[in-house]
PDB file of C-alpha atoms in Angstrom:
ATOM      1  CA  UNK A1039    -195.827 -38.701  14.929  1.00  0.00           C
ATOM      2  CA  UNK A1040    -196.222 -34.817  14.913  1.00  0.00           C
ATOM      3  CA  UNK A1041    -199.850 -34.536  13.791  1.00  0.00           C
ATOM      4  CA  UNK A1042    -202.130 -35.649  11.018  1.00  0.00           C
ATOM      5  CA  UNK A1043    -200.717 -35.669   7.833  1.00  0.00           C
ATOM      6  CA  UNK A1044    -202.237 -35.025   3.928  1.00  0.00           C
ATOM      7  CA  UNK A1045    -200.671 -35.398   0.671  1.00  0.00           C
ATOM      8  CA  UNK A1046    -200.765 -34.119  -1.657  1.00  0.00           C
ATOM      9  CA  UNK A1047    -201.089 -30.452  -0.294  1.00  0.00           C
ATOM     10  CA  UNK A1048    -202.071 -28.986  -3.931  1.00  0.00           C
ATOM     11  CA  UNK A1049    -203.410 -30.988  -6.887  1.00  0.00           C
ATOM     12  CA  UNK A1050    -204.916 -29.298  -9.934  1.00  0.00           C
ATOM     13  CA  UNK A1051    -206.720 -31.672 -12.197  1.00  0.00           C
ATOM     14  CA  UNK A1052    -208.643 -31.263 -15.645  1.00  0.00           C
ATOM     15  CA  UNK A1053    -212.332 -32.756 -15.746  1.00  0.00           C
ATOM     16  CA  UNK A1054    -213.282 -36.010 -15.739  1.00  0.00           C
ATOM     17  CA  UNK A1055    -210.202 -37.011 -14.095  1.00  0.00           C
ATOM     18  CA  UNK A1056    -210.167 -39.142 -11.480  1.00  0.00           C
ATOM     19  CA  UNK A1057    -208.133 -38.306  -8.207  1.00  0.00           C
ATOM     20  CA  UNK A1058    -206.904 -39.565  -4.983  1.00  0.00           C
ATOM     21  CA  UNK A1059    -206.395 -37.798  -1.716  1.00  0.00           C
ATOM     22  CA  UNK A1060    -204.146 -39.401   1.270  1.00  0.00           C
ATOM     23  CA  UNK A1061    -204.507 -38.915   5.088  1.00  0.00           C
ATOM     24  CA  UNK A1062    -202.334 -40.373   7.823  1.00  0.00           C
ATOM     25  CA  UNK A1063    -204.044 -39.405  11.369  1.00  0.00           C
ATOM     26  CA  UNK A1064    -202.680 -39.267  14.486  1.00  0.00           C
ATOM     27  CA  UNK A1065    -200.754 -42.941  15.185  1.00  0.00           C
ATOM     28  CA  UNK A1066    -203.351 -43.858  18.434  1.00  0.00           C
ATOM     29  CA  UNK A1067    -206.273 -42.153  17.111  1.00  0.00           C
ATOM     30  CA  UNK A1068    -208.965 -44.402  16.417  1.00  0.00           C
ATOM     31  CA  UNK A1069    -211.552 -41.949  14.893  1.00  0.00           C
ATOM     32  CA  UNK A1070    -210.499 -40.208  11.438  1.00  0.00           C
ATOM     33  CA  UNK A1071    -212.768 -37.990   9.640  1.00  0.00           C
ATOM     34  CA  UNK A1072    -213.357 -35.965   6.069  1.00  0.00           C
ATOM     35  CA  UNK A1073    -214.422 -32.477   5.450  1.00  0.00           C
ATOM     36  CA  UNK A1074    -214.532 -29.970   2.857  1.00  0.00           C
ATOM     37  CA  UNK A1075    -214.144 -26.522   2.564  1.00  0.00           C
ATOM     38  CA  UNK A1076    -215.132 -24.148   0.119  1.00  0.00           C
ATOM     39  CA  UNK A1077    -214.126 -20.744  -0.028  1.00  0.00           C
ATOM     40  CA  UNK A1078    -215.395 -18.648   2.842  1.00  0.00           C
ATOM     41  CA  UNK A1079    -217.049 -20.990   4.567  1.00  0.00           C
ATOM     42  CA  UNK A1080    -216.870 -23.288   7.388  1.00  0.00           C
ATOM     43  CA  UNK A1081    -215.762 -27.328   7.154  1.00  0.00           C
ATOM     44  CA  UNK A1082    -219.006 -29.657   5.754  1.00  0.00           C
ATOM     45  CA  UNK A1083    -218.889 -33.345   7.363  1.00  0.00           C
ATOM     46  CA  UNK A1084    -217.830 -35.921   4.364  1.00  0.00           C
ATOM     47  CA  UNK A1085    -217.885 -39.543   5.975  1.00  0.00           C
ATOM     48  CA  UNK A1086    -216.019 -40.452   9.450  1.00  0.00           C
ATOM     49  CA  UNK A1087    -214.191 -44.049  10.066  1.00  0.00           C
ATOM     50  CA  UNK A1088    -214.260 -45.835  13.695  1.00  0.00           C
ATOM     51  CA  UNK A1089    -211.124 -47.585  12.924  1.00  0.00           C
ATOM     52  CA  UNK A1090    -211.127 -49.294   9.724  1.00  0.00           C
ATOM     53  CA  UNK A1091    -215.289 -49.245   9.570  1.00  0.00           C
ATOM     54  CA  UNK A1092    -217.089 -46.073   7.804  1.00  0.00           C
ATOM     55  CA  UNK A1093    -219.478 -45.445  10.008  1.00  0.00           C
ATOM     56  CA  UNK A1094    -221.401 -42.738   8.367  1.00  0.00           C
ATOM     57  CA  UNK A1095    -221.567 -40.827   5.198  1.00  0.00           C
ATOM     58  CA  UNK A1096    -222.709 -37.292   4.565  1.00  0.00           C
ATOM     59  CA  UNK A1097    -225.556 -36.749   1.287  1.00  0.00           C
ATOM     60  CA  UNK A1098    -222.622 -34.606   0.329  1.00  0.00           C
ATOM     61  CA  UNK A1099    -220.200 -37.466  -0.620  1.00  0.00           C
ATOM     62  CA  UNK A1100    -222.026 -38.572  -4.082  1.00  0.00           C
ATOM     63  CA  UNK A1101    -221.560 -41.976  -5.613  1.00  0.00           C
ATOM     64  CA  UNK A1102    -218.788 -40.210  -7.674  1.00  0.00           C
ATOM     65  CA  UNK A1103    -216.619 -40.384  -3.952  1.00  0.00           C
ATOM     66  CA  UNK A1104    -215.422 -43.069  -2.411  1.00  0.00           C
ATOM     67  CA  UNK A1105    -213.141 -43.338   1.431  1.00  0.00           C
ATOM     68  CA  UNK A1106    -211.205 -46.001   2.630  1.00  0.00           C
ATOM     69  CA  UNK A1107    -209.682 -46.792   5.705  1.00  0.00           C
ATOM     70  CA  UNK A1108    -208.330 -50.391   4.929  1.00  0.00           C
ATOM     71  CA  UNK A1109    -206.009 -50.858   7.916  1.00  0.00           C
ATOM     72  CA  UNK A1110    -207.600 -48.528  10.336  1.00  0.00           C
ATOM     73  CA  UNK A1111    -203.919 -46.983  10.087  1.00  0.00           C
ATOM     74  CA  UNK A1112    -204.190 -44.040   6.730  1.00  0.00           C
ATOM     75  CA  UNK A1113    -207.438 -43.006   4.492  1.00  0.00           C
ATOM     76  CA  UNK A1114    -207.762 -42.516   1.367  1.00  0.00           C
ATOM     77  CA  UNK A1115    -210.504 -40.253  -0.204  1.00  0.00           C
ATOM     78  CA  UNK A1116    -210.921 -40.864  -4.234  1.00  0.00           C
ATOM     79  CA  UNK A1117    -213.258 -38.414  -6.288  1.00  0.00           C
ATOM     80  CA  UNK A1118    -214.432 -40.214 -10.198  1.00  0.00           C
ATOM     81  CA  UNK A1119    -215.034 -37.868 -13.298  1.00  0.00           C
ATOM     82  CA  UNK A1120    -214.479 -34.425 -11.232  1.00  0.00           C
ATOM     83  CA  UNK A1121    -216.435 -32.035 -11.842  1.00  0.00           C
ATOM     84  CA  UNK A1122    -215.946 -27.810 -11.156  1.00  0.00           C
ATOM     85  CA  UNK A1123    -217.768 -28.261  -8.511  1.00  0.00           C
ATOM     86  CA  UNK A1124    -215.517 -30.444  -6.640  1.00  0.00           C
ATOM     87  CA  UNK A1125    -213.062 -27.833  -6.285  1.00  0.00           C
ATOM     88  CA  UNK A1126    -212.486 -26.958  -2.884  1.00  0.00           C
ATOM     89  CA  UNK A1127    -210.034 -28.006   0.596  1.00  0.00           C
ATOM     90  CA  UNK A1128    -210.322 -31.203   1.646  1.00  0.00           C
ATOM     91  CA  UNK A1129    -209.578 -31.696   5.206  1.00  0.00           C
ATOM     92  CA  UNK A1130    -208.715 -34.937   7.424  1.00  0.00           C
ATOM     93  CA  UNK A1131    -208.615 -35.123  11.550  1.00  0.00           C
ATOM     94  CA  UNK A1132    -208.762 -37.625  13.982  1.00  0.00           C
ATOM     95  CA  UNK A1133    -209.371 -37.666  17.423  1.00  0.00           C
ATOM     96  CA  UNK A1134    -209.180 -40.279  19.660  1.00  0.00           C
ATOM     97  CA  UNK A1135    -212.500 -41.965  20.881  1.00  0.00           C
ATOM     98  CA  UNK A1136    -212.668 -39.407  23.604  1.00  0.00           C
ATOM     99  CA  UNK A1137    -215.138 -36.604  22.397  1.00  0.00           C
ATOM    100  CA  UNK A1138    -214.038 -33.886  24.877  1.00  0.00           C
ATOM    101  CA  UNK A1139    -210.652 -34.484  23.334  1.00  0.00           C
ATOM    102  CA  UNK A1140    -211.577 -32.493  20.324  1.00  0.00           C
ATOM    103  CA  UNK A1141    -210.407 -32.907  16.649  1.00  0.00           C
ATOM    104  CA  UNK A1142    -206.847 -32.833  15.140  1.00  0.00           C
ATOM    105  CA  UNK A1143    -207.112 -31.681  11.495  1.00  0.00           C
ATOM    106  CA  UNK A1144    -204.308 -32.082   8.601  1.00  0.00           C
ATOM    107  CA  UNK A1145    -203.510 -29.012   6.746  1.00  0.00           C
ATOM    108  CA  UNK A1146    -205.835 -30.295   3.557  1.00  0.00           C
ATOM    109  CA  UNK A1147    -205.011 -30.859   0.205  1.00  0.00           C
ATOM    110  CA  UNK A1148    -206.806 -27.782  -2.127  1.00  0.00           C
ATOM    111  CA  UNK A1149    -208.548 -29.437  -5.176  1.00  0.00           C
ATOM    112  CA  UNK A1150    -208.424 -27.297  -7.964  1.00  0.00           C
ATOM    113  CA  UNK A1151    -210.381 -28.943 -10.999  1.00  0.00           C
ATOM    114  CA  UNK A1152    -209.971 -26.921 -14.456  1.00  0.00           C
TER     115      UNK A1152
ATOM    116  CA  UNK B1413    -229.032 -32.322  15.063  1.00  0.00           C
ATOM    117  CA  UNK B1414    -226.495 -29.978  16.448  1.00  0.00           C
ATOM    118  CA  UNK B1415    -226.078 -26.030  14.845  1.00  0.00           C
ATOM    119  CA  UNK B1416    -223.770 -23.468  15.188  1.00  0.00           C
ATOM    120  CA  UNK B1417    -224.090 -19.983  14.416  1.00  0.00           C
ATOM    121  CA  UNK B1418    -221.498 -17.434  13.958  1.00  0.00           C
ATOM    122  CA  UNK B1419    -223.667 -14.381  13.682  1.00  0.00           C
ATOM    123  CA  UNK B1420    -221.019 -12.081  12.355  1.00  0.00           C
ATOM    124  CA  UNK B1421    -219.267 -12.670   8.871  1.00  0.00           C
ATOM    125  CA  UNK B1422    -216.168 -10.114   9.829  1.00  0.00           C
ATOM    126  CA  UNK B1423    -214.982  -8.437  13.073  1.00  0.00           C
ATOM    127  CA  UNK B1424    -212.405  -5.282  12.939  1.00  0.00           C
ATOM    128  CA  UNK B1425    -210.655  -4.821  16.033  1.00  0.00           C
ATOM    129  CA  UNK B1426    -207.719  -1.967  16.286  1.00  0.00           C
ATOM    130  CA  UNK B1427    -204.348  -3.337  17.854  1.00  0.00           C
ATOM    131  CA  UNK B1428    -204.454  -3.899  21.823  1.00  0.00           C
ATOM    132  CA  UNK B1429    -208.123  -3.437  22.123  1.00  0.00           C
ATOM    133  CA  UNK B1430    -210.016  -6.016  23.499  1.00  0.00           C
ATOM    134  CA  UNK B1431    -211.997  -8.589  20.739  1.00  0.00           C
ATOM    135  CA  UNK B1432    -214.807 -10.817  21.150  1.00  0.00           C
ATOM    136  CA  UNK B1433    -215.988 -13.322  18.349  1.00  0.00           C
ATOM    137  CA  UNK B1434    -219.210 -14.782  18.871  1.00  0.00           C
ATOM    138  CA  UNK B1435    -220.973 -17.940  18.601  1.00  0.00           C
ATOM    139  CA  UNK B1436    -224.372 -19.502  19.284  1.00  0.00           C
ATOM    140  CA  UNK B1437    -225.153 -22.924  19.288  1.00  0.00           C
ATOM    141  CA  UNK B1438    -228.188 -25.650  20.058  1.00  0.00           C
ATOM    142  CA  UNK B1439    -227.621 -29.480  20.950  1.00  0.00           C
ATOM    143  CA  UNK B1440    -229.820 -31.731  22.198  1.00  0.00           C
ATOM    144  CA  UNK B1441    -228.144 -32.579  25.918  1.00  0.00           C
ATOM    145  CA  UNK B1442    -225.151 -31.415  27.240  1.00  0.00           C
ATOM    146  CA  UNK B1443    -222.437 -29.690  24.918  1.00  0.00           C
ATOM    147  CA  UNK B1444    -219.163 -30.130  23.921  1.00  0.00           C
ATOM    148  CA  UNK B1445    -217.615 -26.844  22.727  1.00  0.00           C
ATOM    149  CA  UNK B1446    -214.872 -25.845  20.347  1.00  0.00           C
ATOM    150  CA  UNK B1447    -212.747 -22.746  19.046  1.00  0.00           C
ATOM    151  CA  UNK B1448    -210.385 -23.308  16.118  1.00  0.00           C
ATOM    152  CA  UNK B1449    -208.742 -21.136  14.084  1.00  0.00           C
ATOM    153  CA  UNK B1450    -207.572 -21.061  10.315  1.00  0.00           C
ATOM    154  CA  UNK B1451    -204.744 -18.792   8.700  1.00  0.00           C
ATOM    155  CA  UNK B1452    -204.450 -19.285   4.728  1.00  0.00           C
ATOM    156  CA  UNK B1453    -204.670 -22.148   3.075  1.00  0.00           C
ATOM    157  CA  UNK B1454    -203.839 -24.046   6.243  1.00  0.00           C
ATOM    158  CA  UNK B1455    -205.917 -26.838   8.292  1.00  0.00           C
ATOM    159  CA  UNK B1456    -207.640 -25.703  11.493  1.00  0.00           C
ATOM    160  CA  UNK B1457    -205.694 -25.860  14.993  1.00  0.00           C
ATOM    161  CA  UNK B1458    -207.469 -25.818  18.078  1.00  0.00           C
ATOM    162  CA  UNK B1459    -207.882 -22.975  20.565  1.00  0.00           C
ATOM    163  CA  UNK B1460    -209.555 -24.293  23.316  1.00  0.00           C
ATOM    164  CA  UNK B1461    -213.000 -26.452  24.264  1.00  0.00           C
ATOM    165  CA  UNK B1462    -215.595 -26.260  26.864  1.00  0.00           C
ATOM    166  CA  UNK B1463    -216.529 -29.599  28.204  1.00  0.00           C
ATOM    167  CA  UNK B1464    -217.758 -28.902  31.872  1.00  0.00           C
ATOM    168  CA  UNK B1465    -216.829 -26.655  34.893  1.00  0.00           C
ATOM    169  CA  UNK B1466    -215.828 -23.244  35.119  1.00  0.00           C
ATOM    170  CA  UNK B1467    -217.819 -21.220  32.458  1.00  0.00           C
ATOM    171  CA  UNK B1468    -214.475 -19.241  31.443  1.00  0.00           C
ATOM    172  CA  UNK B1469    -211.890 -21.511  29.766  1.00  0.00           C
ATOM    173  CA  UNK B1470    -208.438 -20.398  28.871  1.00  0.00           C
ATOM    174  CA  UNK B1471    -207.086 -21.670  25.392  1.00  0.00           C
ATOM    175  CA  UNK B1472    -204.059 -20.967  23.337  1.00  0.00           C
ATOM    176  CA  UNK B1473    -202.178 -17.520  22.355  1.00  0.00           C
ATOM    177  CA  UNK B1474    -204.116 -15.625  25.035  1.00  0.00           C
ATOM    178  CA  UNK B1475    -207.958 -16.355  23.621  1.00  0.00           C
ATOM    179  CA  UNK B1476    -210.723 -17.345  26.301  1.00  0.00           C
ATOM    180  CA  UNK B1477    -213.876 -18.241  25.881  1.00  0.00           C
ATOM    181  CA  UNK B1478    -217.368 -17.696  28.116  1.00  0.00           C
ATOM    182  CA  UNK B1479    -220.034 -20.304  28.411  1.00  0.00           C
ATOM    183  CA  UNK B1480    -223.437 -19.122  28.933  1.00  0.00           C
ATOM    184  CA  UNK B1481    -225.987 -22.270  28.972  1.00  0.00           C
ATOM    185  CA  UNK B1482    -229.102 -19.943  29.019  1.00  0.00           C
ATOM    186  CA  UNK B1483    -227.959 -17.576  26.041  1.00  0.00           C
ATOM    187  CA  UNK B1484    -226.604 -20.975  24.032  1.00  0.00           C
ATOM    188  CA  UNK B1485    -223.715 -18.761  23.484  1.00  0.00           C
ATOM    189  CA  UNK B1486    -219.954 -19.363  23.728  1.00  0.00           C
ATOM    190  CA  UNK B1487    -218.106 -16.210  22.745  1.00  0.00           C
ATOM    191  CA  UNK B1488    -214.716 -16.200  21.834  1.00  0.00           C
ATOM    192  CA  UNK B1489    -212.612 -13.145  23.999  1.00  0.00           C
ATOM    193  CA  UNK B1490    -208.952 -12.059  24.009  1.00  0.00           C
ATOM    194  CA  UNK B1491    -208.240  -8.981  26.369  1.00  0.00           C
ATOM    195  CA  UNK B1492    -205.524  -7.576  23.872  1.00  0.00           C
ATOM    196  CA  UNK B1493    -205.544  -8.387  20.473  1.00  0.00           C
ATOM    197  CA  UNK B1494    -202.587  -8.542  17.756  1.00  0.00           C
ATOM    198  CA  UNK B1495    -202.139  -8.169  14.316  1.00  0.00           C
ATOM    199  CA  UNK B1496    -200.774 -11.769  14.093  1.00  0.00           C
ATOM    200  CA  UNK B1497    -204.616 -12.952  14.964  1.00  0.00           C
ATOM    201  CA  UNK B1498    -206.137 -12.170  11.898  1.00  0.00           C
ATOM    202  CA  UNK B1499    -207.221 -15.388  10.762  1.00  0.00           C
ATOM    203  CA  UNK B1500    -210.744 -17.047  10.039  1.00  0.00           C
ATOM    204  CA  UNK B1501    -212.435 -18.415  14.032  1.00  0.00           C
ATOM    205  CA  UNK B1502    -214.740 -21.391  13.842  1.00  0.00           C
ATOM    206  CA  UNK B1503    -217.049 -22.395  16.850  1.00  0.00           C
ATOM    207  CA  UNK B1504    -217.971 -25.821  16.459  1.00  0.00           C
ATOM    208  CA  UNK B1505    -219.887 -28.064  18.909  1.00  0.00           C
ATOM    209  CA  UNK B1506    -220.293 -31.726  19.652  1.00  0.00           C
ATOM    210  CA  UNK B1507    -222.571 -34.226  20.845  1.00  0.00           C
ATOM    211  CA  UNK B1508    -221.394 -36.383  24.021  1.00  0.00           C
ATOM    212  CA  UNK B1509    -219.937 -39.157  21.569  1.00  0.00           C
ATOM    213  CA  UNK B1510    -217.811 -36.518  19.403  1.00  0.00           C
ATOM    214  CA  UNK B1511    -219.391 -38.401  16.122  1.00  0.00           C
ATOM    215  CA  UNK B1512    -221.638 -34.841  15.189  1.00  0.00           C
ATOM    216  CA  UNK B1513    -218.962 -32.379  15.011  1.00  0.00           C
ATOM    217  CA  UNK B1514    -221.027 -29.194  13.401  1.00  0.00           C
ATOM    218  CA  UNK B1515    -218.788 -26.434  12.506  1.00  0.00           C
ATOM    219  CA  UNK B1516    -220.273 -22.762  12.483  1.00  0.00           C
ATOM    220  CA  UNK B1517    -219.837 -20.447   9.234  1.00  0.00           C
ATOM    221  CA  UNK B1518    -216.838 -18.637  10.639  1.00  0.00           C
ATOM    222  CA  UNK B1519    -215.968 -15.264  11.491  1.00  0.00           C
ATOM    223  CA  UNK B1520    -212.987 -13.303   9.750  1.00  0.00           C
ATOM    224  CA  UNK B1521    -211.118 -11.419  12.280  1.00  0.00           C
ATOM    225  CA  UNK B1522    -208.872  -8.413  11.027  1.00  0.00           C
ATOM    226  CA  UNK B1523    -207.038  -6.540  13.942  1.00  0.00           C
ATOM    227  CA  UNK B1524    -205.226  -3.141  12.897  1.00  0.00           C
ATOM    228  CA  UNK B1525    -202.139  -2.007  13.539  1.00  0.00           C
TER     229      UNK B1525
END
């Protein structure tokens, strides 16, 4: 286990489709986490998972996004109906429960939505 | 609620001259500091982190960082710099439970040959 892991690394979608993102953290990690990125600016707190439980959500994840953690093991981050909008890097870390220990990210998956 | 600032959009350092990037931050308690950097269109990887002890803390590739509690600040420093660091820097800080991880805007950094 080298790191955390996200697939797909590019996915370009038309409107209104529906897409799913995939994150596979760091094996003993029990914390695992969402951002996104637009352009130019820094990472913006989606939703973060205490093992298998989402413990809190960001007003940026709409009802049209949904996160799973069913295992406590991978995520899964879904976006409904895209939108423009939604375009952007979508980043996963986990850290272990540890705060001084930091965050591991993924190298994102970049949502393009035409 | 924690808050990061990252006063300066771009820095332009010439090759082998000393760079600083700098950050600001307020959190309620004690805080737990963080540099990362991001090159294109990858994720970000940790530099280093201030948690306690010695105000200077040495991170990866050369980069320190100073900790000043009564200017909030927690400036990013490398003595020489190299082309090879241009990348985007984001200072980020923490509460004590690491579940309020606030990134700051970033900085660009461009060093010239």
């Amino acid at each position: 286990d080298t790191g955390v892991s996200q697939n797909p690394r590019h996915k370009i979608t038309k409107r209104g489709q529906n897409v799913t993102f995939r994150c596979d953290p760091i094996s003993e990690h029990n914390r695992l986490y969402w951002y996104r990125q637009t352009l130019g600016q820094g990472p913006e707190f989606l939703t973060y998972f205490q093992n298998e439980a989402q413990l809190e959500k960001s007003r940026l994840l709409s009802d049209r996004f949904s996160a799973e953690r069913p295992k406590g093991s991978f995520s899964t981050l879904e976006i409904q109906r895209t939108e423009q909008g939604d375009s952007a890097m979508y980043l996963c870390a986990s850290s272990p429960d540890r705060a001084e220990e930091g965050y591991t990210f993924g190298s994102g998956t970049r949502l393009t939505v035409v | 609620a924690q808050s990061v600032a990252q006063p300066e959009d771009q820095v332009n350092v010439a090759e082998g001259n000393p760079l600083t990037v700098k950050c600001t931050y307020s959190v309620s308690g004690n805080p737990y500091l963080f540099w990362y950097v991001q090159y294109p269109n990858r994720g970000l990887q940790f530099l280093l982190k201030y948690i306690t002890g010695d105000n200077l803390v040495k991170g990866s590739y050369g980069f320190e960082a100073e900790f000043n509690k009564s200017q909030t600040s927690f400036h990013l420093k490398k003595p020489s710099a190299l082309v090879s660091d241009s990348a985007l820097y984001f200072c980020a800080v923490s509460d004590l439970y690491g579940q309020n991880f606030v990134f700051g805007p970033g900085t660009r950094l461009s060093v010239l040959p």
